[in-house]
Amino acid sequence: MNTPVTDWRGKRVWIIGASSGIGAETAKQLSAQGAKLALSARRKTLLEQVAASCHDALVLEADITDNATLQQANAELLAQWGGYDLVLIVSGTYHPMRAETFDLQAAQQTIDVNLKGVYQVLDNVLPVFLKQQSGGIGVVGSVAGLSGLPDALAYGPSKAALINLCESLYFDLHAKGVAVYMINPGFVDTPMTSVNKFTMPALMTPPQAATALIRGIMNGEFHIHFPRRFTNWLRFARLLPYRGYFYLIHKFTGL
Ligand SMILES: NC(=O)c1ccc[n+]([C@@H]2O[C@H](COP(=O)([O-])OP(=O)(O)OC[C@H]3O[C@@H](n4cnc5c(N)ncnc54)[C@H](OP(=O)(O)O)[C@@H]3O)[C@@H](O)[C@H]2O)c1
């Protein structure tokens, strides 16, 4: 559905959310395959550590909820690179939340980072992509966005919106020669999921997740999801009538 990427050598990749977890690992693996990296997030010291393990990486501190910082990073990047081949929005935040633990502030912060932040990145990069008519945008959502799950009252809707956003974006950008990658991981062992108190099924390591993400882009997939044995099970469950869906998810999670 997207043009396959066969060679990362010299490819200019901006990763937002590169200071830890999946973003940091993706940066390292792309660098090992010859890509030029720009690394953004709020924690500069961590970004510098990631940059130190890449052969050609710029550090551009930015907060996805603060468009002025994104504008500054984007301007610096364009001054250095003149454009980009891939922008990967990996940043995200997660607050487990149920009706009993509802927290308006945490819910709003989740939407600010996971959804409004993506819009702010698009505000900066869409004019560039539309002009250059090449390259691609990848948005990391989650399988939690595929359908409603327990303990995901804020996180789930923020990621569900990204699914819709990527689908819409594909209609607009594909015809212009710009790829769109909708990336929905299952469970990955990162600082984000360290708050989970349950046993996470089909848990992947960050290097495994980064490898699957990069493989999906290289294959030109639109919907990149992993690990398939878990994500395909959820994709099947969401097709069931609600009676079956609610029964299955309740039985599986105990929630
Ligand atoms: N781990 C999983 O099981 C899992 C499953 C499905 C989807 N995902 C998604 O995968 C993505 C990466 O998560 P991860 O598991 O790798 O978690 P992580 O290690 O906690 O990484 C989250 C990244 O997001 C960045 N970030 C958070 N708030 C930000 C902000 N306001 N501005 C800029 N960057 C910000 C963090 O950087 P700073 O704090 O330095 O800003 C960090 O680089 C997220 O979108 C997450 O929702 C993860």
mmCIF file of C-alpha atoms and ligand atoms in Angstrom:
data_model
loop_
_atom_site.group_PDB
_atom_site.id
_atom_site.type_symbol
_atom_site.label_atom_id
_atom_site.label_comp_id
_atom_site.label_asym_id
_atom_site.label_seq_id
_atom_site.Cartn_x
_atom_site.Cartn_y
_atom_site.Cartn_z
ATOM 1 C CA MET A 1 0.000 0.000 0.000
ATOM 2 C CA ASN A 2 3.067 2.237 0.414
ATOM 3 C CA THR A 3 6.211 2.106 -1.683
ATOM 4 C CA PRO A 4 8.648 -0.321 0.015
ATOM 5 C CA VAL A 5 11.812 1.181 1.495
ATOM 6 C CA THR A 6 14.721 -0.935 0.338
ATOM 7 C CA ASP A 7 17.730 1.013 1.590
ATOM 8 C CA TRP A 8 18.077 3.244 4.666
ATOM 9 C CA ARG A 9 21.505 4.631 3.736
ATOM 10 C CA GLY A 10 21.350 8.432 3.818
ATOM 11 C CA LYS A 11 17.604 8.471 4.589
ATOM 12 C CA ARG A 12 16.680 11.451 6.817
ATOM 13 C CA VAL A 13 14.478 10.253 9.698
ATOM 14 C CA TRP A 14 12.984 12.490 12.411
ATOM 15 C CA ILE A 15 11.817 10.489 15.436
ATOM 16 C CA ILE A 16 9.666 12.288 17.993
ATOM 17 C CA GLY A 17 9.657 10.291 21.205
ATOM 18 C CA ALA A 18 13.214 9.018 20.731
ATOM 19 C CA SER A 19 14.457 9.309 24.318
ATOM 20 C CA SER A 20 13.346 5.858 25.472
ATOM 21 C CA GLY A 21 11.585 2.598 24.656
ATOM 22 C CA ILE A 22 10.443 1.874 21.115
ATOM 23 C CA GLY A 23 11.557 5.249 19.716
ATOM 24 C CA ALA A 24 15.097 4.982 21.096
ATOM 25 C CA GLU A 25 15.501 1.419 19.798
ATOM 26 C CA THR A 26 14.128 2.323 16.377
ATOM 27 C CA ALA A 27 16.643 5.176 16.183
ATOM 28 C CA LYS A 28 19.538 2.834 16.996
ATOM 29 C CA GLN A 29 18.462 0.182 14.487
ATOM 30 C CA LEU A 30 17.859 2.696 11.680
ATOM 31 C CA SER A 31 21.215 4.282 12.383
ATOM 32 C CA ALA A 32 22.897 0.871 12.155
ATOM 33 C CA GLN A 33 21.326 0.549 8.706
ATOM 34 C CA GLY A 34 22.737 3.896 7.571
ATOM 35 C CA ALA A 35 19.947 6.414 8.227
ATOM 36 C CA LYS A 36 20.571 9.997 9.396
ATOM 37 C CA LEU A 37 18.570 10.662 12.540
ATOM 38 C CA ALA A 38 16.999 13.636 14.277
ATOM 39 C CA LEU A 39 15.922 12.760 17.799
ATOM 40 C CA SER A 40 13.240 14.690 19.670
ATOM 41 C CA ALA A 41 11.581 14.428 23.084
ATOM 42 C CA ARG A 42 11.705 16.473 26.305
ATOM 43 C CA ARG A 43 14.607 14.720 28.102
ATOM 44 C CA LYS A 44 17.732 16.023 26.414
ATOM 45 C CA THR A 45 20.189 13.922 28.452
ATOM 46 C CA LEU A 46 18.485 10.707 27.351
ATOM 47 C CA LEU A 47 18.357 11.909 23.744
ATOM 48 C CA GLU A 48 22.094 12.572 23.886
ATOM 49 C CA GLN A 49 22.682 9.033 25.158
ATOM 50 C CA VAL A 50 20.677 7.623 22.248
ATOM 51 C CA ALA A 51 22.525 9.928 19.828
ATOM 52 C CA ALA A 52 25.841 8.650 21.175
ATOM 53 C CA SER A 53 24.942 5.147 19.982
ATOM 54 C CA CYS A 54 23.974 6.418 16.517
ATOM 55 C CA HIS A 55 26.554 7.377 13.898
ATOM 56 C CA ASP A 56 24.794 10.493 12.575
ATOM 57 C CA ALA A 57 22.150 11.970 14.875
ATOM 58 C CA LEU A 58 20.948 15.459 15.729
ATOM 59 C CA VAL A 59 19.324 16.128 19.093
ATOM 60 C CA LEU A 60 16.351 18.490 18.877
ATOM 61 C CA GLU A 61 14.634 18.865 22.239
ATOM 62 C CA ALA A 62 10.872 19.341 21.817
ATOM 63 C CA ASP A 63 7.652 18.878 23.748
ATOM 64 C CA ILE A 64 4.880 17.574 21.506
ATOM 65 C CA THR A 65 2.313 19.546 23.540
ATOM 66 C CA ASP A 66 4.180 22.823 22.900
ATOM 67 C CA ASN A 67 4.012 23.762 19.238
ATOM 68 C CA ALA A 68 6.645 26.508 19.600
ATOM 69 C CA THR A 69 9.250 23.861 20.494
ATOM 70 C CA LEU A 70 8.187 21.693 17.540
ATOM 71 C CA GLN A 71 8.372 24.689 15.213
ATOM 72 C CA GLN A 72 11.880 25.430 16.418
ATOM 73 C CA ALA A 73 13.004 21.818 15.991
ATOM 74 C CA ASN A 74 11.416 21.647 12.533
ATOM 75 C CA ALA A 75 13.093 24.894 11.430
ATOM 76 C CA GLU A 76 16.482 23.663 12.630
ATOM 77 C CA LEU A 77 15.981 20.362 10.874
ATOM 78 C CA LEU A 78 14.924 21.917 7.596
ATOM 79 C CA ALA A 79 17.911 24.272 7.760
ATOM 80 C CA GLN A 80 20.222 21.264 8.127
ATOM 81 C CA TRP A 81 18.496 18.695 5.938
ATOM 82 C CA GLY A 82 16.189 20.643 3.611
ATOM 83 C CA GLY A 83 13.428 18.009 4.060
ATOM 84 C CA TYR A 84 12.885 14.533 5.474
ATOM 85 C CA ASP A 85 12.295 11.021 4.197
ATOM 86 C CA LEU A 86 10.444 9.770 7.276
ATOM 87 C CA VAL A 87 8.840 11.415 10.292
ATOM 88 C CA LEU A 88 7.990 8.918 13.032
ATOM 89 C CA ILE A 89 5.712 10.070 15.839
ATOM 90 C CA VAL A 90 6.406 7.595 18.613
ATOM 91 C CA SER A 91 5.798 9.797 21.664
ATOM 92 C CA GLY A 92 2.983 8.832 23.958
ATOM 93 C CA THR A 93 1.749 8.721 27.505
ATOM 94 C CA TYR A 94 -0.267 6.088 29.361
ATOM 95 C CA HIS A 95 -2.429 6.329 32.468
ATOM 96 C CA PRO A 96 -4.387 3.152 33.215
ATOM 97 C CA MET A 97 -7.888 4.380 34.048
ATOM 98 C CA ARG A 98 -11.273 2.909 34.884
ATOM 99 C CA ALA A 99 -14.539 4.531 36.007
ATOM 100 C CA GLU A 100 -13.495 4.021 39.641
ATOM 101 C CA THR A 101 -10.116 5.689 39.080
ATOM 102 C CA PHE A 102 -11.300 8.407 36.705
ATOM 103 C CA ASP A 103 -8.932 11.384 36.672
ATOM 104 C CA LEU A 104 -9.907 14.287 34.428
ATOM 105 C CA GLN A 105 -6.480 15.883 34.477
ATOM 106 C CA ALA A 106 -4.755 12.643 33.457
ATOM 107 C CA ALA A 107 -7.385 12.059 30.746
ATOM 108 C CA GLN A 108 -6.842 15.525 29.301
ATOM 109 C CA GLN A 109 -3.062 15.153 29.439
ATOM 110 C CA THR A 110 -3.372 11.845 27.578
ATOM 111 C CA ILE A 111 -5.345 13.515 24.795
ATOM 112 C CA ASP A 112 -2.896 16.452 24.742
ATOM 113 C CA VAL A 113 0.135 14.198 24.210
ATOM 114 C CA ASN A 114 -1.278 11.271 22.250
ATOM 115 C CA LEU A 115 -3.707 13.077 19.943
ATOM 116 C CA LYS A 116 -3.302 16.861 19.964
ATOM 117 C CA GLY A 117 0.479 16.418 19.915
ATOM 118 C CA VAL A 118 0.217 14.446 16.681
ATOM 119 C CA TYR A 119 -1.839 17.268 15.138
ATOM 120 C CA GLN A 120 0.865 19.724 16.151
ATOM 121 C CA VAL A 121 3.528 17.629 14.419
ATOM 122 C CA LEU A 122 1.320 17.430 11.319
ATOM 123 C CA ASP A 123 0.952 21.209 11.413
ATOM 124 C CA ASN A 124 4.721 21.430 10.980
ATOM 125 C CA VAL A 125 5.490 18.589 8.602
ATOM 126 C CA LEU A 126 2.481 18.384 6.239
ATOM 127 C CA PRO A 127 3.444 21.502 4.218
ATOM 128 C CA VAL A 128 6.918 20.036 3.731
ATOM 129 C CA PHE A 129 5.638 16.618 2.639
ATOM 130 C CA LEU A 130 3.016 18.126 0.330
ATOM 131 C CA LYS A 131 5.704 20.217 -1.328
ATOM 132 C CA GLN A 132 8.319 17.495 -1.687
ATOM 133 C CA GLN A 133 5.748 14.799 -2.697
ATOM 134 C CA SER A 134 7.925 12.006 -1.288
ATOM 135 C CA GLY A 135 8.784 10.327 2.003
ATOM 136 C CA GLY A 136 6.423 9.130 4.709
ATOM 137 C CA ILE A 137 4.801 9.751 8.083
ATOM 138 C CA GLY A 138 4.492 7.003 10.707
ATOM 139 C CA VAL A 139 2.200 7.350 13.712
ATOM 140 C CA VAL A 140 2.567 4.961 16.634
ATOM 141 C CA GLY A 141 -0.866 4.195 18.056
ATOM 142 C CA SER A 142 -1.684 0.983 19.902
ATOM 143 C CA VAL A 143 -3.830 -2.098 19.603
ATOM 144 C CA ALA A 144 -5.698 -0.493 22.521
ATOM 145 C CA GLY A 145 -7.114 1.834 19.856
ATOM 146 C CA LEU A 146 -8.713 -1.001 17.886
ATOM 147 C CA SER A 147 -11.650 -1.350 20.282
ATOM 148 C CA GLY A 148 -12.599 -0.488 23.865
ATOM 149 C CA LEU A 149 -10.630 -2.334 26.550
ATOM 150 C CA PRO A 150 -10.849 -2.287 30.348
ATOM 151 C CA ASP A 151 -8.522 0.111 32.196
ATOM 152 C CA ALA A 152 -8.048 2.206 29.055
ATOM 153 C CA LEU A 153 -10.634 4.958 29.515
ATOM 154 C CA ALA A 154 -8.240 7.700 28.380
ATOM 155 C CA TYR A 155 -5.448 5.858 26.553
ATOM 156 C CA GLY A 156 -7.793 3.765 24.373
ATOM 157 C CA PRO A 157 -9.783 6.682 22.905
ATOM 158 C CA SER A 158 -6.590 8.684 22.280
ATOM 159 C CA LYS A 159 -5.183 5.788 20.253
ATOM 160 C CA ALA A 160 -8.511 4.991 18.539
ATOM 161 C CA ALA A 161 -8.523 8.539 17.206
ATOM 162 C CA LEU A 162 -5.072 7.971 15.717
ATOM 163 C CA ILE A 163 -6.381 4.983 13.749
ATOM 164 C CA ASN A 164 -9.077 7.164 12.199
ATOM 165 C CA LEU A 165 -6.556 9.964 11.634
ATOM 166 C CA CYS A 166 -4.108 7.669 9.801
ATOM 167 C CA GLU A 167 -6.893 6.231 7.630
ATOM 168 C CA SER A 168 -8.006 9.759 6.670
ATOM 169 C CA LEU A 169 -4.459 10.885 6.058
ATOM 170 C CA TYR A 170 -3.816 7.952 3.736
ATOM 171 C CA PHE A 171 -6.532 9.174 1.342
ATOM 172 C CA ASP A 172 -4.850 12.571 1.143
ATOM 173 C CA LEU A 173 -1.179 11.678 1.060
ATOM 174 C CA HIS A 174 -0.963 8.426 -0.880
ATOM 175 C CA ALA A 175 -1.988 10.142 -4.116
ATOM 176 C CA LYS A 176 0.704 12.765 -3.480
ATOM 177 C CA GLY A 177 3.484 10.184 -3.214
ATOM 178 C CA VAL A 178 3.713 10.390 0.587
ATOM 179 C CA ALA A 179 3.468 7.159 2.607
ATOM 180 C CA VAL A 180 1.378 6.818 5.775
ATOM 181 C CA TYR A 181 2.219 4.113 8.321
ATOM 182 C CA MET A 182 -0.323 3.305 11.044
ATOM 183 C CA ILE A 183 1.720 1.483 13.677
ATOM 184 C CA ASN A 184 -0.132 -0.432 16.391
ATOM 185 C CA PRO A 185 2.080 -2.360 18.803
ATOM 186 C CA GLY A 186 0.856 -4.931 21.320
ATOM 187 C CA PHE A 187 2.652 -5.063 24.687
ATOM 188 C CA VAL A 188 6.291 -3.948 24.717
ATOM 189 C CA ASP A 189 8.489 -3.992 27.813
ATOM 190 C CA THR A 190 9.305 -0.257 28.212
ATOM 191 C CA PRO A 191 9.102 2.313 31.025
ATOM 192 C CA MET A 192 5.527 2.992 29.852
ATOM 193 C CA THR A 193 4.259 -0.507 30.632
ATOM 194 C CA SER A 194 6.256 -0.898 33.861
ATOM 195 C CA VAL A 195 3.131 0.418 35.694
ATOM 196 C CA ASN A 196 1.083 -2.600 34.583
ATOM 197 C CA LYS A 197 0.337 -4.959 37.432
ATOM 198 C CA PHE A 198 -0.857 -7.850 35.258
ATOM 199 C CA THR A 199 1.061 -10.339 33.146
ATOM 200 C CA MET A 200 1.233 -8.807 29.688
ATOM 201 C CA PRO A 201 0.495 -11.374 26.981
ATOM 202 C CA ALA A 202 2.947 -11.807 24.086
ATOM 203 C CA LEU A 203 5.257 -9.185 25.610
ATOM 204 C CA MET A 204 8.013 -8.033 23.236
ATOM 205 C CA THR A 205 11.341 -6.397 23.958
ATOM 206 C CA PRO A 206 11.975 -2.888 22.546
ATOM 207 C CA PRO A 207 14.529 -4.242 20.017
ATOM 208 C CA GLN A 208 11.970 -6.817 18.795
ATOM 209 C CA ALA A 209 9.333 -4.077 18.476
ATOM 210 C CA ALA A 210 11.710 -1.743 16.622
ATOM 211 C CA THR A 211 12.681 -4.536 14.226
ATOM 212 C CA ALA A 212 8.998 -5.300 13.497
ATOM 213 C CA LEU A 213 8.232 -1.597 13.004
ATOM 214 C CA ILE A 214 11.120 -1.109 10.578
ATOM 215 C CA ARG A 215 10.256 -4.335 8.720
ATOM 216 C CA GLY A 216 6.684 -3.070 8.240
ATOM 217 C CA ILE A 217 7.934 0.186 6.737
ATOM 218 C CA MET A 218 10.381 -1.655 4.494
ATOM 219 C CA ASN A 219 7.522 -3.870 3.280
ATOM 220 C CA GLY A 220 5.416 -0.786 2.502
ATOM 221 C CA GLU A 221 2.619 -1.810 4.880
ATOM 222 C CA PHE A 222 -0.039 0.712 5.919
ATOM 223 C CA HIS A 223 -1.122 -1.105 9.093
ATOM 224 C CA ILE A 224 1.981 -2.238 10.936
ATOM 225 C CA HIS A 225 1.042 -4.306 13.991
ATOM 226 C CA PHE A 226 2.971 -6.706 16.175
ATOM 227 C CA PRO A 227 3.286 -9.315 17.581
ATOM 228 C CA ARG A 228 0.821 -10.749 15.115
ATOM 229 C CA ARG A 229 -0.226 -13.704 17.293
ATOM 230 C CA PHE A 230 -1.637 -11.164 19.769
ATOM 231 C CA THR A 231 -2.701 -8.317 17.476
ATOM 232 C CA ASN A 232 -4.518 -10.626 15.059
ATOM 233 C CA TRP A 233 -6.437 -12.149 17.987
ATOM 234 C CA LEU A 234 -7.632 -8.650 19.001
ATOM 235 C CA ARG A 235 -8.418 -7.743 15.398
ATOM 236 C CA PHE A 236 -10.591 -10.852 15.207
ATOM 237 C CA ALA A 237 -12.277 -10.119 18.576
ATOM 238 C CA ARG A 238 -13.348 -6.643 17.470
ATOM 239 C CA LEU A 239 -15.248 -8.166 14.543
ATOM 240 C CA LEU A 240 -17.479 -10.202 16.876
ATOM 241 C CA PRO A 241 -20.968 -9.037 17.871
ATOM 242 C CA TYR A 242 -20.679 -7.017 21.131
ATOM 243 C CA ARG A 243 -22.098 -9.830 23.293
ATOM 244 C CA GLY A 244 -19.239 -12.096 22.155
ATOM 245 C CA TYR A 245 -16.647 -9.296 22.251
ATOM 246 C CA PHE A 246 -17.426 -8.217 25.831
ATOM 247 C CA TYR A 247 -17.555 -11.849 26.993
ATOM 248 C CA LEU A 248 -14.211 -12.723 25.418
ATOM 249 C CA ILE A 249 -12.318 -9.643 26.641
ATOM 250 C CA HIS A 250 -13.749 -9.974 30.158
ATOM 251 C CA LYS A 251 -12.841 -13.655 30.278
ATOM 252 C CA PHE A 252 -9.346 -12.956 28.969
ATOM 253 C CA THR A 253 -8.505 -9.946 31.192
ATOM 254 C CA GLY A 254 -10.625 -10.771 34.244
ATOM 255 C CA LEU A 255 -11.735 -7.094 34.236
HETATM 256 N N1 LIG B 1 5.016 -0.236 25.450
HETATM 257 C C1 LIG B 1 3.891 -0.739 24.950
HETATM 258 O O1 LIG B 1 3.459 -1.846 25.349
HETATM 259 C C2 LIG B 1 3.132 -0.012 23.904
HETATM 260 C C3 LIG B 1 2.055 -0.681 23.310
HETATM 261 C C4 LIG B 1 1.336 -0.027 22.338
HETATM 262 C C5 LIG B 1 1.687 1.242 21.944
HETATM 263 N N2 LIG B 1 2.747 1.877 22.548
HETATM 264 C C6 LIG B 1 3.064 3.229 22.109
HETATM 265 O O2 LIG B 1 4.421 3.261 21.713
HETATM 266 C C7 LIG B 1 4.909 4.591 21.865
HETATM 267 C C8 LIG B 1 6.245 4.550 22.588
HETATM 268 O O3 LIG B 1 6.017 4.086 23.901
HETATM 269 P P1 LIG B 1 7.104 3.275 24.735
HETATM 270 O O4 LIG B 1 6.452 2.035 25.181
HETATM 271 O O5 LIG B 1 8.371 3.215 23.988
HETATM 272 O O6 LIG B 1 7.185 4.206 26.020
HETATM 273 P P2 LIG B 1 8.339 5.076 26.679
HETATM 274 O O7 LIG B 1 9.604 4.306 26.761
HETATM 275 O O8 LIG B 1 7.729 5.620 27.911
HETATM 276 O O9 LIG B 1 8.571 6.244 25.605
HETATM 277 C C9 LIG B 1 7.664 7.299 25.448
HETATM 278 C C10 LIG B 1 8.348 8.348 24.615
HETATM 279 O O10 LIG B 1 7.410 9.425 24.416
HETATM 280 C C11 LIG B 1 8.067 10.635 24.714
HETATM 281 N N3 LIG B 1 7.129 11.660 25.172
HETATM 282 C C12 LIG B 1 6.205 11.567 26.150
HETATM 283 N N4 LIG B 1 5.599 12.748 26.315
HETATM 284 C C13 LIG B 1 6.171 13.605 25.419
HETATM 285 C C14 LIG B 1 5.987 14.961 25.109
HETATM 286 N N5 LIG B 1 5.100 15.721 25.777
HETATM 287 N N6 LIG B 1 6.732 15.512 24.122
HETATM 288 C C15 LIG B 1 7.648 14.772 23.449
HETATM 289 N N7 LIG B 1 7.861 13.477 23.694
HETATM 290 C C16 LIG B 1 7.140 12.898 24.675
HETATM 291 C C17 LIG B 1 9.054 10.277 25.826
HETATM 292 O O11 LIG B 1 10.092 11.243 25.878
HETATM 293 P P3 LIG B 1 10.270 12.362 27.032
HETATM 294 O O12 LIG B 1 9.617 11.860 28.272
HETATM 295 O O13 LIG B 1 11.763 12.499 27.119
HETATM 296 O O14 LIG B 1 9.615 13.586 26.464
HETATM 297 C C18 LIG B 1 9.577 8.944 25.295
HETATM 298 O O15 LIG B 1 10.612 9.159 24.363
HETATM 299 C C19 LIG B 1 3.820 5.362 22.602
HETATM 300 O O16 LIG B 1 3.087 6.125 21.661
HETATM 301 C C20 LIG B 1 2.961 4.284 23.184
HETATM 302 O O17 LIG B 1 1.638 4.710 23.399
HETATM 303 C C21 LIG B 1 3.478 1.276 23.509
#
